[in-house]
Structures are given as C-alpha cells and as structure tokens.
Short mmCIF file of C-alpha atoms in Angstrom, two decimals:
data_model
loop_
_atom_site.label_atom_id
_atom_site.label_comp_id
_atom_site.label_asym_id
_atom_site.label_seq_id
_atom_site.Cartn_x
_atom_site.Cartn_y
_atom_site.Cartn_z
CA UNK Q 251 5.23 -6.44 3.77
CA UNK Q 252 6.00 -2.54 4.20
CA UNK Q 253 6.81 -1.41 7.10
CA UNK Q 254 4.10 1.41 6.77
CA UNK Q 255 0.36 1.22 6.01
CA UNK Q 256 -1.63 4.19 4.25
CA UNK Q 257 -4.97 4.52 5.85
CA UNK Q 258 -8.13 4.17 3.26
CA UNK Q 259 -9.95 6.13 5.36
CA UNK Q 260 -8.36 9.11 6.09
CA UNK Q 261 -5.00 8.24 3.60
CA UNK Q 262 -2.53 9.22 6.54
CA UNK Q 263 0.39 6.60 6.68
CA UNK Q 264 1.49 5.08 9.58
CA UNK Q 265 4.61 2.74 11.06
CA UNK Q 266 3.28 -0.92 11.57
CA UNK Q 267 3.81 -2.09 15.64
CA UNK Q 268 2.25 -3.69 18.10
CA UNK Q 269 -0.36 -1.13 18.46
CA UNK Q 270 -1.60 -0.76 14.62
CA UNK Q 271 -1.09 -4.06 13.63
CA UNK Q 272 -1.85 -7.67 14.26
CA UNK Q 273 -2.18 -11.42 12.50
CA UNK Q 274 -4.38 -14.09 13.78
CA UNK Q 275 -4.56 -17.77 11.94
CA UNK Q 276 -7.97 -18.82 12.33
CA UNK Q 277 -8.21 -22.83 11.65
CA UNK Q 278 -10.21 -25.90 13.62
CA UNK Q 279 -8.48 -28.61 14.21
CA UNK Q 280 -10.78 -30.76 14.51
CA UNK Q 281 -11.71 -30.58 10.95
CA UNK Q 282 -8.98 -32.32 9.25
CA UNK Q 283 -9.74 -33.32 5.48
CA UNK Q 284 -6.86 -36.03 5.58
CA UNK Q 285 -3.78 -36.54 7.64
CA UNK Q 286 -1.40 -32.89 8.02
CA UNK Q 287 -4.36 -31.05 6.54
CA UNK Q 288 -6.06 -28.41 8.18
CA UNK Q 289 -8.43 -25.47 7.41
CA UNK Q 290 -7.31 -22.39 7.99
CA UNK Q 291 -7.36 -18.31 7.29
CA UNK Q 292 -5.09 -15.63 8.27
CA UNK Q 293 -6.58 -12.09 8.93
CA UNK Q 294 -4.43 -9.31 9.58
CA UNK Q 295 -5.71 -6.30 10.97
CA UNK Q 296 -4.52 -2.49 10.48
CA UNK Q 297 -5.64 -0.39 13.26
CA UNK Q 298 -4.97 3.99 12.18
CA UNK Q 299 -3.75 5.53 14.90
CA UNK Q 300 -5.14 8.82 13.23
CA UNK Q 301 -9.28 8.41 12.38
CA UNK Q 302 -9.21 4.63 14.87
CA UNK Q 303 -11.11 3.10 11.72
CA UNK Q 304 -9.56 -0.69 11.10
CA UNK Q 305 -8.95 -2.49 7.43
CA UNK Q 306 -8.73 -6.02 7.33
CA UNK Q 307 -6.91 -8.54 4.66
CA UNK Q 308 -8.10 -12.60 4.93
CA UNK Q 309 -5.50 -15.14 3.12
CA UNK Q 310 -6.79 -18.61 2.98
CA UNK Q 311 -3.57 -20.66 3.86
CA UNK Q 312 -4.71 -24.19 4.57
CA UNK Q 313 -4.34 -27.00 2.33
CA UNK Q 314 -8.27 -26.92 1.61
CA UNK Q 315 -8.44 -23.29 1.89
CA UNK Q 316 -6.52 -21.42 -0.60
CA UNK Q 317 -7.17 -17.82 -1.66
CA UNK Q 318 -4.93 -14.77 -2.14
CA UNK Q 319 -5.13 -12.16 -0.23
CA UNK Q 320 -8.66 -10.24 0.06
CA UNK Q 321 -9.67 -6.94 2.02
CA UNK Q 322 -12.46 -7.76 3.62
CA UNK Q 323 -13.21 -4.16 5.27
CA UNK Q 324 -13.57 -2.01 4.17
CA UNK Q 325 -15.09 -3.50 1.16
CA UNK Q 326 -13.96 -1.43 -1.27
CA UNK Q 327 -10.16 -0.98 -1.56
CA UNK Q 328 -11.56 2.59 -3.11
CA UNK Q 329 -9.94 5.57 -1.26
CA UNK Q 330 -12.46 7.17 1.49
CA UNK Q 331 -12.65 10.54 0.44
CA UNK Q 332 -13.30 13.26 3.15
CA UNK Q 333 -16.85 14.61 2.45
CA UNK Q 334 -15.96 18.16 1.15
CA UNK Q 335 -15.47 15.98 -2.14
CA UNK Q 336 -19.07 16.43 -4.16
CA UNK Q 337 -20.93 13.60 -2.85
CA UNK Q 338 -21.92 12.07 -6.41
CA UNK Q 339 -18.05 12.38 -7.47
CA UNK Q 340 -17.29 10.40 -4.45
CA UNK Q 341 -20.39 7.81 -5.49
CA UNK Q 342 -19.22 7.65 -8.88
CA UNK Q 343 -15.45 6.91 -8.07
CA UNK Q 344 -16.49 4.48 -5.25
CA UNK Q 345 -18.83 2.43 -7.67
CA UNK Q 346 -16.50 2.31 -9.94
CA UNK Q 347 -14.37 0.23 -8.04
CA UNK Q 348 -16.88 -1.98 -6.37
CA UNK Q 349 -17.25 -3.19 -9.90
CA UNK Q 350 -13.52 -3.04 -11.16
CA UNK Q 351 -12.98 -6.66 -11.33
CA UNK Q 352 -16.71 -8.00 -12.68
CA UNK Q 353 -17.44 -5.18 -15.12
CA UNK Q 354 -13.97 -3.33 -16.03
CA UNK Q 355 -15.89 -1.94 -19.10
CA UNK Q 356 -18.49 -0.36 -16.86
CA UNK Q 357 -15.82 0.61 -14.38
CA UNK Q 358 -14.25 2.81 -17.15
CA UNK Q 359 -17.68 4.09 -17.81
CA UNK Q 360 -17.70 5.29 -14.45
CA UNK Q 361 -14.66 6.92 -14.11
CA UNK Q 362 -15.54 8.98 -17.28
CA UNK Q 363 -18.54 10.22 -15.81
CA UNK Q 364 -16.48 11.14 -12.49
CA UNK Q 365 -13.99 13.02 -14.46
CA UNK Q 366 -16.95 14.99 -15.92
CA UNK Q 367 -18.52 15.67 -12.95
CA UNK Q 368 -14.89 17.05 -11.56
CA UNK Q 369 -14.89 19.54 -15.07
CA UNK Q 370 -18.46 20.60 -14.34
CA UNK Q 371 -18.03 21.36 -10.47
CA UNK Q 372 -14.02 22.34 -9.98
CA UNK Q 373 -14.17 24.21 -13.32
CA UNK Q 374 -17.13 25.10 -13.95
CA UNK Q 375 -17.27 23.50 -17.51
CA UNK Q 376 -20.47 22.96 -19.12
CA UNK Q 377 -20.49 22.32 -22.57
CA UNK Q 378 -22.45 19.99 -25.18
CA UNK Q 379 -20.60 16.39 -24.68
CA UNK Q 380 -17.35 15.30 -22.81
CA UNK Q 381 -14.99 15.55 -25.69
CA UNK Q 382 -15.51 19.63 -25.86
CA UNK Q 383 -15.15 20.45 -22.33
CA UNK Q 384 -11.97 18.50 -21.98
CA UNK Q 385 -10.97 20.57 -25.11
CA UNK Q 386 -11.83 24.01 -23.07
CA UNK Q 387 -9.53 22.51 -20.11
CA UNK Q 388 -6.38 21.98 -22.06
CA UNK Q 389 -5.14 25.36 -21.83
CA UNK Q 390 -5.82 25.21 -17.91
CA UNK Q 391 -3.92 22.21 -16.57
CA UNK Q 392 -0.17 20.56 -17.60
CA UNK Q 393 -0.20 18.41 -21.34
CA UNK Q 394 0.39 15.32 -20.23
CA UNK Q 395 -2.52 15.46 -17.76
CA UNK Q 396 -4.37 16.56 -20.24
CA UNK Q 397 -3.86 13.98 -22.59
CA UNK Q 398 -4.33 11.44 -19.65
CA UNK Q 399 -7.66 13.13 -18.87
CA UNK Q 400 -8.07 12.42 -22.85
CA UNK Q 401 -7.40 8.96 -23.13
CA UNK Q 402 -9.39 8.48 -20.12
CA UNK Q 403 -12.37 10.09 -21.81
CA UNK Q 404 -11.85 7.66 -25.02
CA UNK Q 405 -10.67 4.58 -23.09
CA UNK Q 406 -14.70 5.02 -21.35
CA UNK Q 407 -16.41 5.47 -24.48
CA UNK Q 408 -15.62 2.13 -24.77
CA UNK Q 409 -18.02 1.06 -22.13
CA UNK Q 410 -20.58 3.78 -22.72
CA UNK Q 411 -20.92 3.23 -26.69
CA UNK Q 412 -21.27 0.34 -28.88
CA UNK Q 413 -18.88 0.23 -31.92
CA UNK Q 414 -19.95 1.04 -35.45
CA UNK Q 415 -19.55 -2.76 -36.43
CA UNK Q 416 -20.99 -5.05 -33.34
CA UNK Q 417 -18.48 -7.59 -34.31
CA UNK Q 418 -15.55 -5.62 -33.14
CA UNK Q 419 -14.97 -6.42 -29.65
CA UNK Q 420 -12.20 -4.32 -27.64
CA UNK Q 421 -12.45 -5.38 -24.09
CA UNK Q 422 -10.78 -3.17 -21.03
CA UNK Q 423 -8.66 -5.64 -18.23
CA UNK Q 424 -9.40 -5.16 -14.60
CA UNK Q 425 -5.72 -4.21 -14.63
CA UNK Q 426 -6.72 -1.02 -17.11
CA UNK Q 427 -9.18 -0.09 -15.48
CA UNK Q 428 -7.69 0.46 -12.09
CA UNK Q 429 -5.04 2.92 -13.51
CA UNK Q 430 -8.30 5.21 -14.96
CA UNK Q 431 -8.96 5.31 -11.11
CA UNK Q 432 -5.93 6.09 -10.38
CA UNK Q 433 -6.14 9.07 -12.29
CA UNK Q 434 -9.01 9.79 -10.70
CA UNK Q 435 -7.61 9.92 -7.56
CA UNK Q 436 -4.67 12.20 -8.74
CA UNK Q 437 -7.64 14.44 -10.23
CA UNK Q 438 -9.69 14.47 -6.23
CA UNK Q 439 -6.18 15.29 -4.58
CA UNK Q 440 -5.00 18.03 -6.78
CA UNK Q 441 -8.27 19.67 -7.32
CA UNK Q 442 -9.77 18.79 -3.82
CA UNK Q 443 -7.80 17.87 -0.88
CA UNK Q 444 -4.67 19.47 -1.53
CA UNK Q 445 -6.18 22.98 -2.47
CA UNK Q 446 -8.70 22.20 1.41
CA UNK Q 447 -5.64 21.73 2.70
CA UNK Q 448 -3.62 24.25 1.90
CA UNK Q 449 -6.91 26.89 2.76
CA UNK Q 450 -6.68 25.30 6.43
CA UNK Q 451 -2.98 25.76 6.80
CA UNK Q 452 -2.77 29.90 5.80
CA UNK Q 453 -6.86 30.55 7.60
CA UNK Q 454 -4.33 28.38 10.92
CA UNK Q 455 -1.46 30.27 10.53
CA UNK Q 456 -3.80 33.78 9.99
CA UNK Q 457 -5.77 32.70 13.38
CA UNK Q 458 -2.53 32.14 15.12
CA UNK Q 459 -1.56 35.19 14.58
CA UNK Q 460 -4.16 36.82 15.44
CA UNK Q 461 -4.09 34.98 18.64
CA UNK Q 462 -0.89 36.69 19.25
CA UNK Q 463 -1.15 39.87 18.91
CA UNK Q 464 -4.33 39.99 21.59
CA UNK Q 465 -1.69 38.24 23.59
CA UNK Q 466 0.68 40.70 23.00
CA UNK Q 467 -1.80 43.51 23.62
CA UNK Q 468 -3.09 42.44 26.90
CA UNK Q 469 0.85 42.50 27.93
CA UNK Q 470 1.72 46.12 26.63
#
C-alpha cells in the first residue's frame, strides 16, 4: 500500500499514520465452519485530515469469506466534485460510475452526455448533435485531447445507438469504460477546478495586498 491516500472527497492527498489511518479484522470465533477456519473481514479506514470525511475498503480474508477488496463508503469510488461543478455534470459523471461495472455500455453513454454538457456550459457550444460541436472545439483545446474527446464521443455512441445490422455486437469492458471517466475527470479539473483555483489564488493575493497598504497607511 502507498504511503499516501488522495481524498475522494475533497482530492487533497495525505501521509498515512496513526491519525488518518487504521485496520480492524472483524471475525467471530465462535463460528468456525471446520477446524482452523474462521470468518472474517478486514476494514481499513482513511480518515482526511483536510474535509474530516472517512472512506472505507472491506477485504473478506477468512477461509469462508473471500472477496477482494471493496470501498464500501463512499459508495462510489467516483471523485466528489466541489459544487461549483454544474450540478447535472456532476450527476452525470457520478452515475456513470455507479453503473461502471453492471452496464459499461451505459456507463459510456453517460460520460458522452457529461462531455456534452461540459461543451454546452464551459464553452458555450450549442450546435445540432455531438459530433459538430466537438468539431467547433478542435481549434480551441490541444489535438490529442481533442481526438480523446473524439473517440470518447464515438466509443458512447456505442451505448446510445443500435448498429445498422442488430447482429453485430461490439461490447465496451468495465476496464474501457473507466478510462472514458477518466477523461472526464481530466476535462472537470482543467476546465473547472483548476481555472476556481487559480481565480482564488490572484482575488487572495489582490486582498492581501490591499490589506497592506491600509496597514501601511494607518502607520505613515
């Protein structure tokens, strides 16, 4: 295991200690299915020292109980986005993953419509279908994210549209899927957070100043 932790909630990473993390086997031993064998779960529990919020990971690791290793909170392993982010953005992109691994079709499908919504409020693009306001944002962002933005657009199609003959099946992994969201959340930082961010910073270092110089007048 790393010895940091990104927080889902407010993505700030953190060193792993005493204080932020802790493990816990939970088993009975008085429920033994035959001799040696126990049941039992391990949690592990990530406590931010930044927003206080808590994820938690189960691994079943008795001989009875065997699962890999879950996040049980929050549910989602989707990124909490602060709520300056368009609220049906955020919606989109978090559904999207709360069905990643029993519809990655309709989890492409989703991500689509998130990377429209992103065009339409970020860019103000409006146009007749998907395809021509990605066209109209080629000549505003780098290539390759363009063509990523692209592919993403065609790769969700897939979900959204049957194919000309119904006997041609493509299917999209869960695997597949996850890296459209991934995009996604490349998309929310660069478009979103870093651009908030950088706003707060000069407006902070503007106030400061300004701070200052009544400071400095109330000397003279």
């Amino acid at each position: 295991m790393s010895d940091n932790f990104t927080c889902p909630y407010c993505q700030s990473s953190y060193a792993l200690h005493y204080q932020t993390y802790g493990v816990s086997i939970v088993n009975n031993s008085n429920c033994i299915c035959q001799e040696g064998s126990h049941y039992a779960v391990k949690l592990e529990y990530f406590t931010c020292p930044k927003c206080k919020n808590t994820v938690v990971f189960a691994e079943g690791t008795g001989d009875y109980i065997k699962f890999n290793r879950k996040q049980l909170l929050p549910a989602s392993t989707a990124k909490q986005f602060p709520t300056f982010i368009p609220e049906p953005i955020r919606q989109d992109y978090e559904e999207a993953y709360s069905i990643l691994e029993l519809s990655p079709k309709a989890s492409a499908t989703l991500s689509r419509r998130c990377i429209q919504g992103m065009i339409h409020n970020y860019w103000n693009i409006r146009l007749k279908n998907l395809n021509q306001e990605i066209s109209a944002l080629k000549d505003k962002i780098d290539p390759s994210l363009w063509n990523a933005i692209d592919a993403l657009r065609q790769l969700g199609n897939i979900g959204a549209h049957m194919e000309k003959d119904i006997n041609t099946i493509v299917d999209i992994d869960s695997d597949e899927a996850e890296k459209l969201l991934r995009l996604v959340e490349i998309l929310i930082k660069e478009w979103y957070v870093i651009p908030h961010e950088r706003e707060e910073l000069l407006a902070g270092i503007v106030q400061i100043n300004s701070q200052k110089q009544e400071q400095r007048k109330k000397t003279e």
